[in-house]
CSV table of C-alpha atoms in Angstrom, one decimal:
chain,number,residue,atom,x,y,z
O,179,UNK,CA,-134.0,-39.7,174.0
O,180,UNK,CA,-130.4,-39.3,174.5
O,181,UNK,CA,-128.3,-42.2,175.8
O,182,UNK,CA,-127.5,-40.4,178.9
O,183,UNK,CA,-131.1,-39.8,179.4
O,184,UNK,CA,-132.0,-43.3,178.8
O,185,UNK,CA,-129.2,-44.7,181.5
O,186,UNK,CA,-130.9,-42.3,183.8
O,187,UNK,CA,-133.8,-43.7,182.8
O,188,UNK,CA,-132.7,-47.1,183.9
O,189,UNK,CA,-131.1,-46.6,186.7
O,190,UNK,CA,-133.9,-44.2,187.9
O,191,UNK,CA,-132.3,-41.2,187.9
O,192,UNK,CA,-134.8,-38.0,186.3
O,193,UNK,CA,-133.2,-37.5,182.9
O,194,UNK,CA,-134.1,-33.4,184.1
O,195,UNK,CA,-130.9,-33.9,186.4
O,196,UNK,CA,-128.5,-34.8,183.2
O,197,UNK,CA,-126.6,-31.8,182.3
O,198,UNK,CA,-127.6,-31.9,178.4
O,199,UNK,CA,-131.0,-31.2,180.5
O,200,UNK,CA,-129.7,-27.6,180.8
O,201,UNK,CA,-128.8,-28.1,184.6
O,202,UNK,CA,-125.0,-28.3,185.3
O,203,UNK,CA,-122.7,-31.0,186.3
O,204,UNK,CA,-122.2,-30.7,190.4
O,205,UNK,CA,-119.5,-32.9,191.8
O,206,UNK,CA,-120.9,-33.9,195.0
O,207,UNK,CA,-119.0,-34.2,198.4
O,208,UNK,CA,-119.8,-36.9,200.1
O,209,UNK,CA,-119.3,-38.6,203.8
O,210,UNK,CA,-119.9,-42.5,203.8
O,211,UNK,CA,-119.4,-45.1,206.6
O,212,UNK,CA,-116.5,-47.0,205.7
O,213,UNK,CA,-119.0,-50.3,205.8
O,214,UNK,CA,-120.5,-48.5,203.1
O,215,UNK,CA,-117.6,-49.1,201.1
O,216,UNK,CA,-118.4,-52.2,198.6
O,217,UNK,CA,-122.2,-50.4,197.8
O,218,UNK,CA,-120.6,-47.0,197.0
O,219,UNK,CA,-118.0,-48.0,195.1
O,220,UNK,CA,-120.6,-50.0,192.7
O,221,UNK,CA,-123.2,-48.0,192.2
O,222,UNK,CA,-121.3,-44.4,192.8
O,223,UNK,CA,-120.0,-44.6,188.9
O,224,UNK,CA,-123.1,-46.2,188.0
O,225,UNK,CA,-125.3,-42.8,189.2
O,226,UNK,CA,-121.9,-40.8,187.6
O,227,UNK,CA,-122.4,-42.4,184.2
O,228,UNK,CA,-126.2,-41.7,184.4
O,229,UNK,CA,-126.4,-38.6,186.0
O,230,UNK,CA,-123.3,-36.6,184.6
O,231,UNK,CA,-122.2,-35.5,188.4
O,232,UNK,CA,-119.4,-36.4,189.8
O,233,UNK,CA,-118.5,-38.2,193.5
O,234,UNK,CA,-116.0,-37.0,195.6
O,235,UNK,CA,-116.7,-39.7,198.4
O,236,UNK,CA,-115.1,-39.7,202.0
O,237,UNK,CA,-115.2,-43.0,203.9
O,238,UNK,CA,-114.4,-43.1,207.8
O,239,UNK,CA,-115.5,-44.0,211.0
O,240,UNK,CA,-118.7,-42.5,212.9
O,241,UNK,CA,-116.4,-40.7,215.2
O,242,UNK,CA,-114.9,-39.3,212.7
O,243,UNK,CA,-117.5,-38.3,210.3
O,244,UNK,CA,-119.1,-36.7,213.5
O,245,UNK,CA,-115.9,-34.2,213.4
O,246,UNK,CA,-116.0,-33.7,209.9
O,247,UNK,CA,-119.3,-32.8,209.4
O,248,UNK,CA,-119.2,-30.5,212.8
O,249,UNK,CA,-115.8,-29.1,211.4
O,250,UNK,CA,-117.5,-25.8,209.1
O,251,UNK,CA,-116.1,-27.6,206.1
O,252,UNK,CA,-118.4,-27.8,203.1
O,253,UNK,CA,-120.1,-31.3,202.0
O,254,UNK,CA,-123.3,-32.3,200.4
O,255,UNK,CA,-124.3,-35.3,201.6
O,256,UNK,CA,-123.9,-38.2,204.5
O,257,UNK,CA,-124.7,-41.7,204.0
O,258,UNK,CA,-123.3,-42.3,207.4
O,259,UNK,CA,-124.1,-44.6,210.3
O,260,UNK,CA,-127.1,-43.7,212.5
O,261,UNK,CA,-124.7,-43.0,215.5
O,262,UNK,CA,-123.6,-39.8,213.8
O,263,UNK,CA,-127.4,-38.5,213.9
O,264,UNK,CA,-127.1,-39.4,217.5
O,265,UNK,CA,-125.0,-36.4,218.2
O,266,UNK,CA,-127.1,-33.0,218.4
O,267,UNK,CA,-124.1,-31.0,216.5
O,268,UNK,CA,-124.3,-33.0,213.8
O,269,UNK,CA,-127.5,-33.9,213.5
O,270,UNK,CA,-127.9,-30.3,212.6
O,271,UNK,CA,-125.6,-30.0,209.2
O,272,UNK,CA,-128.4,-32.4,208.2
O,273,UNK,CA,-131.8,-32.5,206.7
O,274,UNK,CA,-134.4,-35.4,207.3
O,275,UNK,CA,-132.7,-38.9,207.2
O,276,UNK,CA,-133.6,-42.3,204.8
O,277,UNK,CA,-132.5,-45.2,205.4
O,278,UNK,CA,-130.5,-46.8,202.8
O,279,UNK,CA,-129.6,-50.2,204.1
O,280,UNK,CA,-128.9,-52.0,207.5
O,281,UNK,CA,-126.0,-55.1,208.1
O,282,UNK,CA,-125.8,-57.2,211.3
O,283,UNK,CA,-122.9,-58.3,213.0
O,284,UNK,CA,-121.3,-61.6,212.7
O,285,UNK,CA,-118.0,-63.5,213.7
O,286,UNK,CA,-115.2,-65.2,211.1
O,287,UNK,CA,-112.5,-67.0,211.4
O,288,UNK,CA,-109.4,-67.8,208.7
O,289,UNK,CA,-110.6,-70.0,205.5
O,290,UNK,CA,-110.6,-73.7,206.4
O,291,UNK,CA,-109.6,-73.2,210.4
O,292,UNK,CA,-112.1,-74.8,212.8
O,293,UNK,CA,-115.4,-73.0,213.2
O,294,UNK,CA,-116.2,-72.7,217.1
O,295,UNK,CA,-119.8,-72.6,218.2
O,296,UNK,CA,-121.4,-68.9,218.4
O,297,UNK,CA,-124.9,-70.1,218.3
O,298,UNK,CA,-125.8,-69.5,221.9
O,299,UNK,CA,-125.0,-66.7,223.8
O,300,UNK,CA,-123.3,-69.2,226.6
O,301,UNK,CA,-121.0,-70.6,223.3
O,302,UNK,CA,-120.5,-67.1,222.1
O,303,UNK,CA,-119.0,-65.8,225.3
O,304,UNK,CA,-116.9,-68.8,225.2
O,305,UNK,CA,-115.9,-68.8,221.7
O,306,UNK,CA,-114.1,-65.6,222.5
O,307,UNK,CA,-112.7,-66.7,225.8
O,308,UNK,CA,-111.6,-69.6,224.4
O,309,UNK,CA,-109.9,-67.7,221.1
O,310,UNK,CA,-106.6,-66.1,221.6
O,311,UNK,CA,-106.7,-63.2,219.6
O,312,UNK,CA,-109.9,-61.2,218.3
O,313,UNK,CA,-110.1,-58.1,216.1
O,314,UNK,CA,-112.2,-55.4,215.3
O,315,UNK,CA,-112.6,-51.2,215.0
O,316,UNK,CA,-113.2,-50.4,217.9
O,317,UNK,CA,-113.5,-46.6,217.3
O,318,UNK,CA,-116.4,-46.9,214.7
O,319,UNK,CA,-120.2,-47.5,215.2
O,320,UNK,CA,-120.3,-50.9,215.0
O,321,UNK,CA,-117.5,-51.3,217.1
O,322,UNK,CA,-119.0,-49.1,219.9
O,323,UNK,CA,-122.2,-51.6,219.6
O,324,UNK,CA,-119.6,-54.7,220.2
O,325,UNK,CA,-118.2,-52.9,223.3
O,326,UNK,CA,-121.4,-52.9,224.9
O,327,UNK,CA,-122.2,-56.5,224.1
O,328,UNK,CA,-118.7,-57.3,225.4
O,329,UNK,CA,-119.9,-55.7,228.8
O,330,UNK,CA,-123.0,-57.2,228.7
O,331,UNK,CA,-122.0,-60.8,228.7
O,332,UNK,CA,-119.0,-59.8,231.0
O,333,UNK,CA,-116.1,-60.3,229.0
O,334,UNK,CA,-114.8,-56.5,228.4
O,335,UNK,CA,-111.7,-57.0,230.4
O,336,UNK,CA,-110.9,-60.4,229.4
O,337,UNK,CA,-111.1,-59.5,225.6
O,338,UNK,CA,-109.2,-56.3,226.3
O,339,UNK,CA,-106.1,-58.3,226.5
O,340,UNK,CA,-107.3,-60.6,223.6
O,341,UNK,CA,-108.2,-57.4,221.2
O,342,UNK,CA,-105.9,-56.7,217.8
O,343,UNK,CA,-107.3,-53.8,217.3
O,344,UNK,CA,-107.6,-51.7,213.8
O,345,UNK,CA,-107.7,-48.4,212.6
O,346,UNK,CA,-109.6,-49.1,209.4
O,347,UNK,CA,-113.0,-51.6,208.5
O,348,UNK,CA,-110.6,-53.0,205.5
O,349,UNK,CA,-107.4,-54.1,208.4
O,350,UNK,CA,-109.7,-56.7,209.8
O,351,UNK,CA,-110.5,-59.4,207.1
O,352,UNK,CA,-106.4,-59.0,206.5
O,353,UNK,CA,-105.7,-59.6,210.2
O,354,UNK,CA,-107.3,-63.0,210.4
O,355,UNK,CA,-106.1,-63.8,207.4
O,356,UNK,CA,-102.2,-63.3,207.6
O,357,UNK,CA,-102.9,-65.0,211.2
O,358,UNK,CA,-102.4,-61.4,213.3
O,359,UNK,CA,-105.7,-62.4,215.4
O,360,UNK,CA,-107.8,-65.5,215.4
O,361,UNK,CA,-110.8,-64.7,215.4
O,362,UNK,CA,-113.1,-61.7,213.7
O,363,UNK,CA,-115.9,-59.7,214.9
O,364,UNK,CA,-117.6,-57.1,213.0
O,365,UNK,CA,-120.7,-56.1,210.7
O,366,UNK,CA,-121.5,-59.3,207.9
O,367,UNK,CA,-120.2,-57.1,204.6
O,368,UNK,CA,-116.9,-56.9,205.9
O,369,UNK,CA,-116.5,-60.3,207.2
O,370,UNK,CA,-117.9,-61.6,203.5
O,371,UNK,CA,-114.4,-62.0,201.9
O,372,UNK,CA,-112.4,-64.5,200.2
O,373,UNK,CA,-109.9,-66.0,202.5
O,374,UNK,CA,-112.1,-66.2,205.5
O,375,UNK,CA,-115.3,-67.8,206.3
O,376,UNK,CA,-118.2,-66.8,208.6
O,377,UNK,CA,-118.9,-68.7,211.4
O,378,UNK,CA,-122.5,-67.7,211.9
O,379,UNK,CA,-124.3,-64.3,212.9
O,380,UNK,CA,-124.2,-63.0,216.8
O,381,UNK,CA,-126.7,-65.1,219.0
O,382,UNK,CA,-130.2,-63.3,218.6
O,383,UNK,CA,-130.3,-62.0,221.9
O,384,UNK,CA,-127.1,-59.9,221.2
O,385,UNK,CA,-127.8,-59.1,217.5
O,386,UNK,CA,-128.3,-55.6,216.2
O,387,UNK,CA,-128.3,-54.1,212.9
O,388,UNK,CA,-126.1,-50.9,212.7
O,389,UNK,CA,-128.3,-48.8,210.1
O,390,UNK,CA,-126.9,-46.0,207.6
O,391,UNK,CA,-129.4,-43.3,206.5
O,392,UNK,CA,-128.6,-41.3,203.9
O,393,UNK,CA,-129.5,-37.2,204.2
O,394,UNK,CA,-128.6,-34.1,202.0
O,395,UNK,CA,-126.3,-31.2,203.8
O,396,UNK,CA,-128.5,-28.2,205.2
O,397,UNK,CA,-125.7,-26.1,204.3
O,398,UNK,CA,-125.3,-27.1,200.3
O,399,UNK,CA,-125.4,-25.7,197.0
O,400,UNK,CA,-126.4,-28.8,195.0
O,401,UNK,CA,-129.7,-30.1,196.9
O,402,UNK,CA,-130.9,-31.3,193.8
O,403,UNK,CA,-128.5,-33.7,192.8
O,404,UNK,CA,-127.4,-34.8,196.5
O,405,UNK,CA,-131.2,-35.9,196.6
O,406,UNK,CA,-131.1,-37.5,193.3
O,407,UNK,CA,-128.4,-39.9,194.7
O,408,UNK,CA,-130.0,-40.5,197.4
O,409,UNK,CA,-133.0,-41.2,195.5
O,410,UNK,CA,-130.5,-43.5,193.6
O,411,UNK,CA,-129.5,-45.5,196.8
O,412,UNK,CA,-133.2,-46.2,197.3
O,413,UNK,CA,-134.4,-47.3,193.9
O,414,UNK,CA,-134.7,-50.8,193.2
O,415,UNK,CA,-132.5,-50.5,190.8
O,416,UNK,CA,-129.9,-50.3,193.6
O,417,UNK,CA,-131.9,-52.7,196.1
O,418,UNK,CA,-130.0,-55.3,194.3
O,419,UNK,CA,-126.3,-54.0,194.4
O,420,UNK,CA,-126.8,-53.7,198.5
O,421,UNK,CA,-128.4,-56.8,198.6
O,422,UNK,CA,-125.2,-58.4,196.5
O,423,UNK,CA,-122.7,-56.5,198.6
O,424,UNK,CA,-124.0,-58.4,202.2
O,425,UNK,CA,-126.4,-55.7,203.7
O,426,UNK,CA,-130.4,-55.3,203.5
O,427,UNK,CA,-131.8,-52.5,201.4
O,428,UNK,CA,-134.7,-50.6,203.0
């Protein structure tokens, strides 16, 4: 066996999809989540190394990714947030959906600064009364999903006035950090970095995991090997990665 075939081997990856199989080497357009950031960039090379295809991997917001996959330009696959399957046009530039992994939503504050009460919906709300500054994405998935909780607990146009926010998922750890906004609220992976700390997960009444399926182009030229990644993503093998990188494997 070849070492190539035997690190497909490992990594679960059908040796029949290495190029000294016979089959060429595709190079794979990909849309990602920006959440999905940490997991892809781990075990993208990995499935590279193993595989002999190459990544070419987009990361943005849901809104975003909804406009490029809608746009008529060519991609292979979407490991995106569920929101962009929401949307008929689309939904339809895609084949069946698998989950890959799910995160829920948390709040952090700056390494070593007080760490307010979010266990109860009642000290939630208050929490970000109380704080002086939040931030967040607002124009992503997850930060749709904290717009509504906002107006559930009837704080939207107090926290309007409160909100620093950002234009990218990797702004926000930075924010609270250089001391731009107090207090941070997004998915768990993102908050998980050094120089803040999490305070504790949204209250269960409000919690939600924002889930990111994975599903090959309808309109591509490498099925094959966009479904060997995704086969990839939902190995074992890369069970542990996810789990390491703050979110929950299917």
């Amino acid at each position: 066996m070849s070492l190539l075939a035997a690190a497909a081997s490992m990594l679960g990856i059908a040796p029949v999809l290495s190029p000294m199989g016979g089959l060429h080497a595709a190079e794979l357009k990909v849309l990602a989540g920006g959440s999905m950031t940490g997991v892809l960039t781990e075990l993208g090379p990995q499935f590279e190394r193993a595989s002999g295809h190459k990544l070419v991997i987009h990361f943005d917001t849901a809104p975003n990714l909804i406009k490029l996959a809608t746009s008529g330009e060519p991609f292979d696959l979407g490991i995106v947030p569920i929101d962009v399957f929401k949307d008929g046009a689309a939904r339809a530039k895609f084949g069946p959906p698998i989950e890959v992994a799910r995160v829920g939503y948390g709040v952090a504050v700056r390494a070593g600064a007080p760490k307010p009460d979010v266990g109860t919906v009642d000290a939630f709300k208050k929490t970000l009364l109380d704080a002086k500054s939040i931030t967040f994405l607002p124009a992503s998935a997850a930060g749709a999903y904290i717009l509504k909780v906002f107006e559930r607990i009837g704080i939207d146009e107090a926290m309007k006035a409160k909100t620093k926010a950002q234009t990218a998922p990797g702004q926000i750890v930075p924010a609270v950090i250089n001391g731009d906004a107090e207090i941070a609220v997004f998915v768990n992976n993102l908050l998980t970095a050094p120089g803040v700390e999490i305070v504790g997960p949204f209250p269960p009444e409000l919690q939600q995991e924002l889930v990111f399926p994975a599903a090959v182009a309808t309109d591509t030229k490498e099925a094959a090997a966009a479904k060997a990644f995704i086969d990839y993503l939902t190995s074992p093998a890369a069970a542990s990665a996810i789990r390491a990188k703050g979110m929950t494997p299917r």
